[in-house]
mmCIF file with all atom_site columns, C-alpha atoms in Angstrom:
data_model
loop_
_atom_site.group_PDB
_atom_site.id
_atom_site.type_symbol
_atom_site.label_atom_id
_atom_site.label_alt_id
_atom_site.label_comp_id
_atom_site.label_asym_id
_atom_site.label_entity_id
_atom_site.label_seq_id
_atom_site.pdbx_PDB_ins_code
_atom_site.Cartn_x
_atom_site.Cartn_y
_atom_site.Cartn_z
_atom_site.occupancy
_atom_site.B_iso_or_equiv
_atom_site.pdbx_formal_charge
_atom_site.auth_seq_id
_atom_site.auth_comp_id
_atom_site.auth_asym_id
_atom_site.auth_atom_id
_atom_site.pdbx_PDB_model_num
ATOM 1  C CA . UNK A 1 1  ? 83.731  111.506 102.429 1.00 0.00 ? 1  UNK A CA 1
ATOM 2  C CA . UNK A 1 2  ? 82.793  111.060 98.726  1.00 0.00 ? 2  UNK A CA 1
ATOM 3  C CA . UNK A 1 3  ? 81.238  107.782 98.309  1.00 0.00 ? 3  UNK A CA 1
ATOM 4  C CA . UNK A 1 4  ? 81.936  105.476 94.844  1.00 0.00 ? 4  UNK A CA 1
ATOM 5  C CA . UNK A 1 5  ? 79.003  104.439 92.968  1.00 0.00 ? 5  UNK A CA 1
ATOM 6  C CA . UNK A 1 6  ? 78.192  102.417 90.000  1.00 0.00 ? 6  UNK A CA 1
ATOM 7  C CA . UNK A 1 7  ? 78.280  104.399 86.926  1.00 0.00 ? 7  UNK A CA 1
ATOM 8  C CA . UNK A 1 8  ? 74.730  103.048 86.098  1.00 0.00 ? 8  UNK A CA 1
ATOM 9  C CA . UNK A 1 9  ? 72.812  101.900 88.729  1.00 0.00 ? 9  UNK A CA 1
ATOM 10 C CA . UNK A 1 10 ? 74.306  104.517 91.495  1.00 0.00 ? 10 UNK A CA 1
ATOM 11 C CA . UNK A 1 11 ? 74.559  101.419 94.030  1.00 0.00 ? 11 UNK A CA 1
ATOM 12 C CA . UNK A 1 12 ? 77.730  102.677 96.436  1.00 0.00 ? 12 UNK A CA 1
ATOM 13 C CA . UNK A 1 13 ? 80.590  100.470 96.652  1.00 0.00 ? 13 UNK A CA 1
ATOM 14 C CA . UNK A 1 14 ? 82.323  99.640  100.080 1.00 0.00 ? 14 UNK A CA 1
ATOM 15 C CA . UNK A 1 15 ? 86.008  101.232 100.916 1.00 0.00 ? 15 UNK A CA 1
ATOM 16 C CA . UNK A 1 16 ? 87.287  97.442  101.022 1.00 0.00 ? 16 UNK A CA 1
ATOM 17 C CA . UNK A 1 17 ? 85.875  96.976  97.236  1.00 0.00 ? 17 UNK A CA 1
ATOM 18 C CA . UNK A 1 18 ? 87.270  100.256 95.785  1.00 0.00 ? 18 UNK A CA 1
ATOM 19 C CA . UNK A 1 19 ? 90.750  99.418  97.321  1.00 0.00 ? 19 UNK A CA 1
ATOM 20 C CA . UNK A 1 20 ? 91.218  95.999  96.244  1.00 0.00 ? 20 UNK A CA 1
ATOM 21 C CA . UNK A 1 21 ? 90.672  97.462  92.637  1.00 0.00 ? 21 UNK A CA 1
ATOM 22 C CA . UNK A 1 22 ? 93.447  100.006 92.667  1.00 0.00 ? 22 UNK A CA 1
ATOM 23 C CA . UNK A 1 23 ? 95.619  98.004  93.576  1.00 0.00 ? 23 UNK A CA 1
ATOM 24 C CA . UNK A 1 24 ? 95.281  94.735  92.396  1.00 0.00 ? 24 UNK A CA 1
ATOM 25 C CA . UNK A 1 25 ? 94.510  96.436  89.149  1.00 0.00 ? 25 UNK A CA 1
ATOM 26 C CA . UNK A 1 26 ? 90.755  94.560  88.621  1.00 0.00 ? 26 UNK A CA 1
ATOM 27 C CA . UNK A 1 27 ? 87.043  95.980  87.825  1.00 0.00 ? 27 UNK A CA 1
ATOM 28 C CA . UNK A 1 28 ? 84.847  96.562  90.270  1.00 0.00 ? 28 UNK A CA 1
ATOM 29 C CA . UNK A 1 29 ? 81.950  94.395  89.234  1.00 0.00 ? 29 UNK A CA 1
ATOM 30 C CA . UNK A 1 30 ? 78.401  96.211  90.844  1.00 0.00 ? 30 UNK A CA 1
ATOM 31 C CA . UNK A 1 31 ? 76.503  93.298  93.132  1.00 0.00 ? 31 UNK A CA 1
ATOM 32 C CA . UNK A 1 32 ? 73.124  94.884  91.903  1.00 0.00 ? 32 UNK A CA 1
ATOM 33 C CA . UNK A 1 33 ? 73.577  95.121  87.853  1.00 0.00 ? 33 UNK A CA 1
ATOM 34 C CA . UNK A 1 34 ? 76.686  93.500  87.107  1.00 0.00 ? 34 UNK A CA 1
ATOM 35 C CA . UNK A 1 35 ? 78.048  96.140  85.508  1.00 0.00 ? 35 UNK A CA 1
ATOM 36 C CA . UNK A 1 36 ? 81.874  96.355  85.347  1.00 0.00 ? 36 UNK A CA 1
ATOM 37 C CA . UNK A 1 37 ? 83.746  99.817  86.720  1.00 0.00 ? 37 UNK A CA 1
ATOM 38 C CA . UNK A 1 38 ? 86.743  100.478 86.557  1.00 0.00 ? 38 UNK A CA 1
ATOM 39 C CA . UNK A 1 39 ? 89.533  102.964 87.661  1.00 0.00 ? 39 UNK A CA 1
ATOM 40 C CA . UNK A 1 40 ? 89.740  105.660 84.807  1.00 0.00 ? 40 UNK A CA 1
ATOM 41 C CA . UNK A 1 41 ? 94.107  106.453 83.498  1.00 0.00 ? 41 UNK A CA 1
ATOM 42 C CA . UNK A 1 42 ? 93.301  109.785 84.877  1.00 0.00 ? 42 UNK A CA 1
ATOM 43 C CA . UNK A 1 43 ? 93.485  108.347 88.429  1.00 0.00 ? 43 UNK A CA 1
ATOM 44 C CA . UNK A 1 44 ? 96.035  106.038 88.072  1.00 0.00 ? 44 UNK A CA 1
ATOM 45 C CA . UNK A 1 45 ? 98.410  108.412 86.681  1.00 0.00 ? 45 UNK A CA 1
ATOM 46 C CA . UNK A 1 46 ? 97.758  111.080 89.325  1.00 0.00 ? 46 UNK A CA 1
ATOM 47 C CA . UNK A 1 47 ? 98.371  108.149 92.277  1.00 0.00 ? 47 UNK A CA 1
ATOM 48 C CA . UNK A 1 48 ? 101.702 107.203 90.411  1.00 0.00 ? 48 UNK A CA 1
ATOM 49 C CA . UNK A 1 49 ? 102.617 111.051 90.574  1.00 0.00 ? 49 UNK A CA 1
ATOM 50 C CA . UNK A 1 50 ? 101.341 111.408 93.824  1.00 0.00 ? 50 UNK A CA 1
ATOM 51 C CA . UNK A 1 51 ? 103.373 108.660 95.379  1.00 0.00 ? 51 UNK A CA 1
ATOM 52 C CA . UNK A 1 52 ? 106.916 109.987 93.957  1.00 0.00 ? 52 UNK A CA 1
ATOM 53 C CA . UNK A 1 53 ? 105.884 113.216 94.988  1.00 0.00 ? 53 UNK A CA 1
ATOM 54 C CA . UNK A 1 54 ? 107.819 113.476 98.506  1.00 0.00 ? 54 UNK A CA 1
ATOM 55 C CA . UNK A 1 55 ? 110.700 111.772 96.181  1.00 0.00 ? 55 UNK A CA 1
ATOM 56 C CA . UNK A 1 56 ? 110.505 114.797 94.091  1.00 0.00 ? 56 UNK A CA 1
ATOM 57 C CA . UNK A 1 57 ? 109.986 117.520 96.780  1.00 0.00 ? 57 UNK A CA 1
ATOM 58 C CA . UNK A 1 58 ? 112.590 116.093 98.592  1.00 0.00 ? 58 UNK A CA 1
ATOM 59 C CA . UNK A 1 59 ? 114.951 115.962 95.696  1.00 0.00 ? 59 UNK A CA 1
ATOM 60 C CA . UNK A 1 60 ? 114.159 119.802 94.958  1.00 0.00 ? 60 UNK A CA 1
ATOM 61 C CA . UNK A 1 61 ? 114.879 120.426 98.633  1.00 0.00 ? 61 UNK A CA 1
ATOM 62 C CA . UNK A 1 62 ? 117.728 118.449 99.023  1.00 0.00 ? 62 UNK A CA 1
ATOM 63 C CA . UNK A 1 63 ? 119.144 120.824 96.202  1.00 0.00 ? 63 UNK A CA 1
ATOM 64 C CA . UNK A 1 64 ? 117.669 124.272 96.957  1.00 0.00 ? 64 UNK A CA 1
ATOM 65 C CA . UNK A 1 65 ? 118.995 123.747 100.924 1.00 0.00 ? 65 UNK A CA 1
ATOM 66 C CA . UNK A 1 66 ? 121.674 120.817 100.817 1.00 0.00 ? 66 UNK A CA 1
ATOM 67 C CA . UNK A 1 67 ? 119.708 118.426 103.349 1.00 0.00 ? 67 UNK A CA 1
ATOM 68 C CA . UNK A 1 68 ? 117.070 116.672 103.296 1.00 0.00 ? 68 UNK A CA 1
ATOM 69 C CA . UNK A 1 69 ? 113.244 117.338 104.983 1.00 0.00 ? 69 UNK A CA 1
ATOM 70 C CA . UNK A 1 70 ? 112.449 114.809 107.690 1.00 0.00 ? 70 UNK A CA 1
ATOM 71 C CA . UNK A 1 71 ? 109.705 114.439 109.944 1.00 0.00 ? 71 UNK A CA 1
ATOM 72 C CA . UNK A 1 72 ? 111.015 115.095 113.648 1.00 0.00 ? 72 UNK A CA 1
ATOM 73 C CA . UNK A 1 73 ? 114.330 112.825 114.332 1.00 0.00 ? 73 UNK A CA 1
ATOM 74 C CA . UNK A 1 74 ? 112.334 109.778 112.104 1.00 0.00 ? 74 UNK A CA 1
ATOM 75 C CA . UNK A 1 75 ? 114.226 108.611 108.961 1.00 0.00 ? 75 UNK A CA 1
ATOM 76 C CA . UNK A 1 76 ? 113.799 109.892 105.357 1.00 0.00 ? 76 UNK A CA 1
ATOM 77 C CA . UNK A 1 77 ? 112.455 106.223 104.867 1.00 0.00 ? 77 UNK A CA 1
ATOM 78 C CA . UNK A 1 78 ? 110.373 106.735 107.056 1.00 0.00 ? 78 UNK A CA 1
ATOM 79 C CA . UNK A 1 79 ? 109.038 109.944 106.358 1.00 0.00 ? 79 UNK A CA 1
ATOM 80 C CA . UNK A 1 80 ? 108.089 108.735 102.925 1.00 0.00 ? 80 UNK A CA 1
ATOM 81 C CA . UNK A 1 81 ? 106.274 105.357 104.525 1.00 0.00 ? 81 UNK A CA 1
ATOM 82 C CA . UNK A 1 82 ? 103.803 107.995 106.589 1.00 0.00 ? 82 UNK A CA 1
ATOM 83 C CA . UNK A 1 83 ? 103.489 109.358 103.366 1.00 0.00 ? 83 UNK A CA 1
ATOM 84 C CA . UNK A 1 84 ? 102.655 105.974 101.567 1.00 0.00 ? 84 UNK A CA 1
ATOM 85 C CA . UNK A 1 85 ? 100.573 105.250 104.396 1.00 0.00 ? 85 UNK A CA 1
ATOM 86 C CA . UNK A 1 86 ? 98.392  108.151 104.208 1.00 0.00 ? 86 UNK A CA 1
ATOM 87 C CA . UNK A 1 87 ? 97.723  107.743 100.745 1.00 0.00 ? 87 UNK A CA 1
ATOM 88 C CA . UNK A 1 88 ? 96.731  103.966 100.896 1.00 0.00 ? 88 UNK A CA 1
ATOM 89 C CA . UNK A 1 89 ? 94.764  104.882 103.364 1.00 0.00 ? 89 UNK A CA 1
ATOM 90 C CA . UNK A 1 90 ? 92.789  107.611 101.368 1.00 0.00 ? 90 UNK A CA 1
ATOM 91 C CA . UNK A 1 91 ? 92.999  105.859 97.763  1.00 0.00 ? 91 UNK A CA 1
ATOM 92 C CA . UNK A 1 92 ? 89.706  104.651 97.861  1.00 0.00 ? 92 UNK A CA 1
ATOM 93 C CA . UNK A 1 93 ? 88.030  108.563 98.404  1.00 0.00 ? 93 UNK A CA 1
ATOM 94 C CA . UNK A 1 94 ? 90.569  109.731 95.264  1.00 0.00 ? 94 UNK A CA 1
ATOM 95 C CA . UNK A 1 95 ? 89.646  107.987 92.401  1.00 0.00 ? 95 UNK A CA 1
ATOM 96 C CA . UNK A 1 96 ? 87.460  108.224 89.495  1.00 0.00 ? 96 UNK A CA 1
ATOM 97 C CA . UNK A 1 97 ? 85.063  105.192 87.910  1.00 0.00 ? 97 UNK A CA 1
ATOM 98 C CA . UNK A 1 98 ? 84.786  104.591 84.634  1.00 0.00 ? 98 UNK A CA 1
ATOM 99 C CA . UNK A 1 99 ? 82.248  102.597 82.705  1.00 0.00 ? 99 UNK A CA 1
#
């Protein structure tokens, strides 16, 4: 997987650190030169799209077929929590630092 690192000192920041920055919305301050990173507009816009996408897809389909896609027997709710899931889960791989 592609690992974060400081924008000046290349020191690689854990999953846990990268994570709690996205989404409580803070820098990620670098333990070796104190220099604050932070999640570039870029990436936060694409996550915002990213998460309404089965919303949108969904909507499209809904339209286009006159039901909705669901996973198996599950619940649209559900289908969209795997989704939300997934991404959470991946977030931290995703994003871009900025200085």
């Amino acid at each position: 997987m592609i690992k974060k690192k400081c924008k000046k000192c290349k020191t690689e920041f854990r999953w846990k650190k990268v994570f709690k920055a996205i989404w409580s919305k803070s820098k990620i301050i670098c333990s070796n030169c104190k220099t604050e990173n932070e999640i570039s507009l870029f990436s936060k816009i694409v996550f915002f799209l990213v998460g309404l996408a089965p919303v949108f897809a969904n909507l499209i389909f809904y339209v286009v077929n006159d039901y909705f896609f669901q996973i198996g027997k599950f619940p649209l709710t559900t289908t969209y929590m795997i989704w939300y899931w997934i991404l959470l889960l991946v977030s931290p791989y995703l994003v871009n630092l900025k200085k």
